Coordinates of C-alpha atoms (C1' of nucleotides) in Angstrom, one line a residue:
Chain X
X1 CA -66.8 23.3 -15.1
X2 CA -67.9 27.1 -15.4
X3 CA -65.2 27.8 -13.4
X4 CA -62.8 26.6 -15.4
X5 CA -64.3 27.7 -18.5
X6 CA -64.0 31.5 -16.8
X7 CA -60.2 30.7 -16.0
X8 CA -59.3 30.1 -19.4
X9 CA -60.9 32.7 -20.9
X10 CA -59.4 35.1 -18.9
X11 CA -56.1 33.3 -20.2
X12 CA -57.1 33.8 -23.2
X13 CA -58.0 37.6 -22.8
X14 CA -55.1 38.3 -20.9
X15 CA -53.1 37.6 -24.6
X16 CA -56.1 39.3 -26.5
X17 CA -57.6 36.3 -27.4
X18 CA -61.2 35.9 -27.6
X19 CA -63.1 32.8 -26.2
X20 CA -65.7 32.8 -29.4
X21 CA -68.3 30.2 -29.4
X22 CA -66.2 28.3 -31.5
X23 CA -63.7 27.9 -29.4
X24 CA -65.7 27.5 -26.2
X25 CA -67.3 24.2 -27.5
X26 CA -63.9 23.2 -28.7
X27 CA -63.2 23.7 -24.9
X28 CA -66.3 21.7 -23.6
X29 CA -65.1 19.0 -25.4
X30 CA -61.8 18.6 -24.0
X31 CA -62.9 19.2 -20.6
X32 CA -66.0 16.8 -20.3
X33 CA -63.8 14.2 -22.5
X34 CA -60.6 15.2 -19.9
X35 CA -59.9 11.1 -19.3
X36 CA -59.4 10.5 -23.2
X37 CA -56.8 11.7 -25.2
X38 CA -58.3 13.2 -28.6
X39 CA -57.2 13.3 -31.9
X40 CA -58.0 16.4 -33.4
X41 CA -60.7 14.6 -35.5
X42 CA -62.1 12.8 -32.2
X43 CA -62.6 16.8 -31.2
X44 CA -64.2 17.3 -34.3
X45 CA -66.7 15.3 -34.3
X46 CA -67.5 15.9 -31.0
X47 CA -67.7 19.5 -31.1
X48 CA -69.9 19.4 -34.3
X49 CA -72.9 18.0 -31.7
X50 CA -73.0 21.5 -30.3
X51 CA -71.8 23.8 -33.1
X52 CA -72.6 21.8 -36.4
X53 CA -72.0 24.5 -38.9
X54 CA -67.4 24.1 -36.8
X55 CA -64.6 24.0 -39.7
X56 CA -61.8 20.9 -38.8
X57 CA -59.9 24.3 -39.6
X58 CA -61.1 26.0 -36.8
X59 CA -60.6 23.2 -34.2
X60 CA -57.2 22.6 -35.6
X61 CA -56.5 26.6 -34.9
X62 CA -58.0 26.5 -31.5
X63 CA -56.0 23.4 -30.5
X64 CA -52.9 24.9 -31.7
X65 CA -53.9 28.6 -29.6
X66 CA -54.7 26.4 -26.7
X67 CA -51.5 24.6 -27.1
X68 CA -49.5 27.8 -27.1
X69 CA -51.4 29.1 -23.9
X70 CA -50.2 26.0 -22.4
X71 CA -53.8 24.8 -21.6
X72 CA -53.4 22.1 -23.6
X73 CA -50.8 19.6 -23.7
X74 CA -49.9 18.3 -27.7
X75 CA -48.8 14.2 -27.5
X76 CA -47.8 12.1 -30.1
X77 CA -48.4 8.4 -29.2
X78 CA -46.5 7.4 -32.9
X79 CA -49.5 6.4 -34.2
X80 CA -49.7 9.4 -37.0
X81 CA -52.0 11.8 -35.2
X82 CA -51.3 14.3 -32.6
X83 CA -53.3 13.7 -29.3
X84 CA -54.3 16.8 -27.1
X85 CA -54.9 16.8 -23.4
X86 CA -55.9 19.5 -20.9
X87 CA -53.7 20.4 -18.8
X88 CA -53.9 20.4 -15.1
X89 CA -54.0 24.0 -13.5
X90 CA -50.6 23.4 -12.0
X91 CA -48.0 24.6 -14.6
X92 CA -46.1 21.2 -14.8
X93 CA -48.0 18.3 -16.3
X94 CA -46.9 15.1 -13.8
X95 CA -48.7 12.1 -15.5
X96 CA -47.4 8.7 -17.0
X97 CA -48.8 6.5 -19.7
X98 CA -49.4 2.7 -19.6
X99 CA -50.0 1.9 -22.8
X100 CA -51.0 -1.6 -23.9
X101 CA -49.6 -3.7 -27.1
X102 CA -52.2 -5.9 -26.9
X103 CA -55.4 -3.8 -26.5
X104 CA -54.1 -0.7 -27.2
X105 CA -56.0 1.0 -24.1
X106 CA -54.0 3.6 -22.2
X107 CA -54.5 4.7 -18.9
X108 CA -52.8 7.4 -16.8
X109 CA -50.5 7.6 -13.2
X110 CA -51.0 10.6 -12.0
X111 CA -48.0 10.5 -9.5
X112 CA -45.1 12.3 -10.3
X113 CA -41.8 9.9 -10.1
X114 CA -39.2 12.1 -11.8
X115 CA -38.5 15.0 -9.8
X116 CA -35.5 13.2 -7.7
X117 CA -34.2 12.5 -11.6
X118 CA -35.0 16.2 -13.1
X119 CA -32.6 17.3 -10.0
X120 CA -30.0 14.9 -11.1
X121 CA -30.4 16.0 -14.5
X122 CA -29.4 20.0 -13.8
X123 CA -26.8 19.0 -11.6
X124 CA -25.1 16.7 -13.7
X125 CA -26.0 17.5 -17.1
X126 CA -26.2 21.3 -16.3
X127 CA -29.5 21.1 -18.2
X128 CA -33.0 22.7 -16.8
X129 CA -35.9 20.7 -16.6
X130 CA -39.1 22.3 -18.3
X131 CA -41.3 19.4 -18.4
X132 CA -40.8 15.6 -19.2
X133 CA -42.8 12.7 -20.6
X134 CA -42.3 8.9 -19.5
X135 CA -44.7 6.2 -21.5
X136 CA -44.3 2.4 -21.0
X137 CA -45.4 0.0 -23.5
X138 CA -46.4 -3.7 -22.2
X139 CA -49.2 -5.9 -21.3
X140 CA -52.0 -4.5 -18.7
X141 CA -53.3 -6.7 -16.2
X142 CA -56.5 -7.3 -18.1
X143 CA -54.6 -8.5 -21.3
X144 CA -52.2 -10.9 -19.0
X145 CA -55.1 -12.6 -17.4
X146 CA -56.6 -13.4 -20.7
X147 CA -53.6 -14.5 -21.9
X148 CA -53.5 -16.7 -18.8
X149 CA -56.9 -18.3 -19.5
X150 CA -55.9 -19.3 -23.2
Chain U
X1 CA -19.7 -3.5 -38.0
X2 CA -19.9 -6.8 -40.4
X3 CA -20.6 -8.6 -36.8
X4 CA -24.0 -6.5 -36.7
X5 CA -24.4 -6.6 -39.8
X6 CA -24.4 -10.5 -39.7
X7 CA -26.3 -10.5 -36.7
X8 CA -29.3 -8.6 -38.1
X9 CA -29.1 -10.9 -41.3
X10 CA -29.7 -13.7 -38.9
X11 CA -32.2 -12.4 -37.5
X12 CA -34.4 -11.2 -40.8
X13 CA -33.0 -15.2 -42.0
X14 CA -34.9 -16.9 -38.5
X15 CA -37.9 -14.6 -39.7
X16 CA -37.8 -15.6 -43.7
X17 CA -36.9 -12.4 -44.7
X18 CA -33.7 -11.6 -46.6
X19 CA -31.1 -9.0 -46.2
X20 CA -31.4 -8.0 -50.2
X21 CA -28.4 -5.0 -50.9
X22 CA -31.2 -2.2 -50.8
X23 CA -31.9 -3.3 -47.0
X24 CA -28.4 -3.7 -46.2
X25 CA -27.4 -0.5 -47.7
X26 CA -30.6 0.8 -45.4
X27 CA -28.8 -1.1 -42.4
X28 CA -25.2 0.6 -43.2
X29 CA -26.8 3.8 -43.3
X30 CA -28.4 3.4 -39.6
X31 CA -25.3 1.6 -38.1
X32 CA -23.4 4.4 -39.8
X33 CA -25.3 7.0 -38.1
X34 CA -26.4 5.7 -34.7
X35 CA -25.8 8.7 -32.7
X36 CA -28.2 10.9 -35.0
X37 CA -32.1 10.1 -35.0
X38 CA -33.0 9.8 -38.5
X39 CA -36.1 10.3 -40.4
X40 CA -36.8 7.9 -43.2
X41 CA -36.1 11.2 -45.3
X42 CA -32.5 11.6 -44.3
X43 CA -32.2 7.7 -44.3
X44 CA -33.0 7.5 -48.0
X45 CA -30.8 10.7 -49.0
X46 CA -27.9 8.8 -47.2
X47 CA -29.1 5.5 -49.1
X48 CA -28.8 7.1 -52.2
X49 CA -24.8 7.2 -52.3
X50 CA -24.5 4.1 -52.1
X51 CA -27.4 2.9 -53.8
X52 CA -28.5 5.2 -56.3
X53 CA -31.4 3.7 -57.7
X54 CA -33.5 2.9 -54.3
X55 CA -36.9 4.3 -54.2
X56 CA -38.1 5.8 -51.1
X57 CA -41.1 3.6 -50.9
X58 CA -38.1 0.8 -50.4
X59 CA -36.7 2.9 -47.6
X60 CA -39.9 3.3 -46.0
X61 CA -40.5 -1.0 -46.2
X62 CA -37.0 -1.6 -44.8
X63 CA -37.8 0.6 -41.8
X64 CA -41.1 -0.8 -40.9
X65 CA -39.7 -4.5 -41.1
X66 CA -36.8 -3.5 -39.1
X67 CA -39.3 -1.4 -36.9
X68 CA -41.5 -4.9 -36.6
X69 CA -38.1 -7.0 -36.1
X70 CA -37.7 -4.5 -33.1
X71 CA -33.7 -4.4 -34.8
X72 CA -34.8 -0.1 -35.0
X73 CA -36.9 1.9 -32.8
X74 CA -38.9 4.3 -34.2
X75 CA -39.4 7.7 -32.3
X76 CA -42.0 10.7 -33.0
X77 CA -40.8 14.1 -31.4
X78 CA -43.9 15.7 -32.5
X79 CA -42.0 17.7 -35.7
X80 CA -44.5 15.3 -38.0
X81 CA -41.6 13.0 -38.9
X82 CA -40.7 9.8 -37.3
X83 CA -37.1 8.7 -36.4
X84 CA -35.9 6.0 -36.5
X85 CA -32.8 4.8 -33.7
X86 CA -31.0 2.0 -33.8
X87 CA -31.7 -0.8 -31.1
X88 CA -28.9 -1.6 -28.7
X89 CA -28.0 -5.2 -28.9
X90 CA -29.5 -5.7 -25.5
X91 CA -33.6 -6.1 -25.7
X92 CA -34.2 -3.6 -24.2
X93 CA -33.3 0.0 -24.8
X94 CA -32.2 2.5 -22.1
X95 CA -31.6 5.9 -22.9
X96 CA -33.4 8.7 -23.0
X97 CA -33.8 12.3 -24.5
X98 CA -32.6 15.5 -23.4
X99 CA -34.7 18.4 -25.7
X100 CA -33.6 21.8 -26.1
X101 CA -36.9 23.9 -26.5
X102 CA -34.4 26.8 -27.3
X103 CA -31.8 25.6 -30.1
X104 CA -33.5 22.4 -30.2
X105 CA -30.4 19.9 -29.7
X106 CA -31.1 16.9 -28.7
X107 CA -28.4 14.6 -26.3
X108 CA -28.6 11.3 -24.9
X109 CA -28.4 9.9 -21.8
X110 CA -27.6 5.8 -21.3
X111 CA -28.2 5.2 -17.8
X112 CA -31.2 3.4 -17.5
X113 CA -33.2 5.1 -14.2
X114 CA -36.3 3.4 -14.4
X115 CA -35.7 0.3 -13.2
X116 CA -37.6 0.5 -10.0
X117 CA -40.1 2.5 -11.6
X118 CA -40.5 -0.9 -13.4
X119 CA -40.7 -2.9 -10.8
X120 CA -43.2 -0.6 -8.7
X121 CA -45.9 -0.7 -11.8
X122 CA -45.5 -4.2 -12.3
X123 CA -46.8 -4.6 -8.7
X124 CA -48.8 -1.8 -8.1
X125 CA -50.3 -1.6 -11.2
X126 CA -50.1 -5.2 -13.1
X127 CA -48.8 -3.5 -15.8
X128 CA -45.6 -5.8 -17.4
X129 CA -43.7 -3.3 -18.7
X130 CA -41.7 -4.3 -21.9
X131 CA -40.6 -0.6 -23.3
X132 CA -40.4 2.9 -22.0
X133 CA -39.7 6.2 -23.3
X134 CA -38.6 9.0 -21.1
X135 CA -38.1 12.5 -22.3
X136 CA -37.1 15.9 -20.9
X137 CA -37.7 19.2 -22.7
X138 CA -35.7 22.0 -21.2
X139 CA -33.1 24.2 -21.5
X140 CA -29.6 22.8 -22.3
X141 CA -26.6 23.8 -20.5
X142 CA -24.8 26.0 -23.9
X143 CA -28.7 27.9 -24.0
X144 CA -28.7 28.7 -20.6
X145 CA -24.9 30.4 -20.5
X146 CA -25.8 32.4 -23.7
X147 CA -28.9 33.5 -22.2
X148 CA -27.0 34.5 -19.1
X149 CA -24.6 36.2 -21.0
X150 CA -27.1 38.7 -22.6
Chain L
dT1 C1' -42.5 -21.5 -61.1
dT2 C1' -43.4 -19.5 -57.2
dT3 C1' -42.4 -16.3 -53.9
dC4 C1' -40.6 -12.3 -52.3
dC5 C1' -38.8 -7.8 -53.2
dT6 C1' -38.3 -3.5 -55.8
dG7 C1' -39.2 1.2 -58.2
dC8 C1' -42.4 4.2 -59.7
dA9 C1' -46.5 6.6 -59.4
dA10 C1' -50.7 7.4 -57.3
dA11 C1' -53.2 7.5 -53.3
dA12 C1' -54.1 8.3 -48.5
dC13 C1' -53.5 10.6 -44.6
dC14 C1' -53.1 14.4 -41.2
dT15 C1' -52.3 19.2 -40.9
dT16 C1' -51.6 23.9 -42.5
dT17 C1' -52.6 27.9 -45.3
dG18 C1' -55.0 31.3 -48.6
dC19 C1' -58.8 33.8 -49.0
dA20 C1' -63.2 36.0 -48.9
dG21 C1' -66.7 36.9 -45.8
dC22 C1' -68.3 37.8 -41.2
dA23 C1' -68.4 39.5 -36.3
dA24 C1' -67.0 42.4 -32.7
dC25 C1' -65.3 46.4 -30.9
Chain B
dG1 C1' -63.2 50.7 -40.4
dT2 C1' -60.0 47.9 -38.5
dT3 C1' -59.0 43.8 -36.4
dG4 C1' -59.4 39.2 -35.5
dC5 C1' -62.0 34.9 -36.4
dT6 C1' -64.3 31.6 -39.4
dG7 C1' -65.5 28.1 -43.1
dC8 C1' -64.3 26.3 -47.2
dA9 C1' -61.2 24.6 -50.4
dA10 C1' -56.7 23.9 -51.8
dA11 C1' -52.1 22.9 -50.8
dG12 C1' -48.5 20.9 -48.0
dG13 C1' -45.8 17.2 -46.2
dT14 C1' -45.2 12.4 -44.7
dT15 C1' -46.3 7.7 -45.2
dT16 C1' -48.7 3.8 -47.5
dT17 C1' -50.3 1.2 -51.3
dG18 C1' -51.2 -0.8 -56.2
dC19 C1' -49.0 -2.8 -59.7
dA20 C1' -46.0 -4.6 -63.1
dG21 C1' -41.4 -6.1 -63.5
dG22 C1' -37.3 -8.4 -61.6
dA23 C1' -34.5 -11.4 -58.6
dA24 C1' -33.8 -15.3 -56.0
dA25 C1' -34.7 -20.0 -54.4

DNA sequence: TTTCCTGCAAAACCTTTGCAGCAAC
DNA sequence: GTTGCTGCAAAGGTTTTGCAGGAAA
């Protein structure tokens, strides 16, 4: 946890950024809620339990610096509000969404499944591949047996 | 063209909904425009020629029931506005997005690679999968020869 | 008549921006 | 003292909603 608070505040120095208080609960937040995919408001709120006096200005200024720094990752699930995720200390993010219709939970695959397809991709379509995002939308398990029972 | 547009008139008929002119203009305009990914701004500006007294709250109504009718998908690429795409007649839809973080084009691509991918969550995972959505941000091919060339 | 649909305007919503004050170097 | 950062409030942009009128069955 420390440790990874250090490595982004050197990040953030290296660019002459400061890591104020401000922004280090902002950080907190995101690290000890790293399962979850926040809202800017979810961050909020959560950040105001340790720095109550926190703008939403603020937060929305440190998510967008973080985002730029690349230690955040900015998704859009279409549901109106942007989502933010830390990333992984590797440079590429290589995680999946299932995302249910019927309960709305969505939970993650770590694995990376696309790199055979991102080499297809710059050999046939010339284009380099920078980073990719695969969701799928159906029924999870949990919501299928339910649907059983009834 | 009048065969699709019949077809989605059936299909809004089966549901008790109507294909008044406003939503068929709305329909035209998408049918008319499939390659592009349209936000319900540039939908209703389009609308407007051939319907000049449409309001944008009517654009907005005709999307979401088309949205709900799964006849249009709508997409977020995390500008803020959504898009809105055209289904394929098939039920499913199987392309996916090639983004240029430099001049910000966007291409297609048709093949549908995920099948497998499909199959292996439904297994592994108990996920049924109904949708997906796979994008890549990169580097196109035109970016990357300008880029050499300076 | 009853139901659905429309246009307009207002509201709601998320996000960004202007600005004056504050903190750090 | 300069620079960057903050909080607040206001503005911005997109999307939704309330409502009265209109069209269609």
């Amino acid at each position: 946890m420390e440790a990874r608070i250090d490595s982004i505040k050197q990040k953030l120095h290296a660019q002459g950024y400061k890591l104020t208080p401000q922004r280090e609960a902002t950080v907190r937040v995101l690290l000890e809620n790293e399962a979850d995919h926040l809202s800017a408001e979810d961050v909020f709120m959560l950040v105001r339990d340790k720095a109550p006096e926190i703008g939403l200005a603020t937060v929305y200024r440190t998510l967008e610096l973080l985002t730029e720094m690349h230690i955040v990752e900015k998704i859009n699930f279409g549901d109106g509000v942007a989502r933010y995720d830390l990333r992984a200390d590797s440079d590429k993010h290589h995680h999946h969404h299932l995302i249910c219709i019927n309960c709305g939970s969505m939970s993650e695959i770590k694995e990376d499944w696309l790199g055979p397809l991102e080499e297809k991709l710059e050999q046939e379509y010339g284009f380099q591949v920078l980073d990719h995002r695969l969701d799928f939308q159906g029924v999870c398990a949990k919501c299928q047996s339910e649907q059983a029972t009834n």
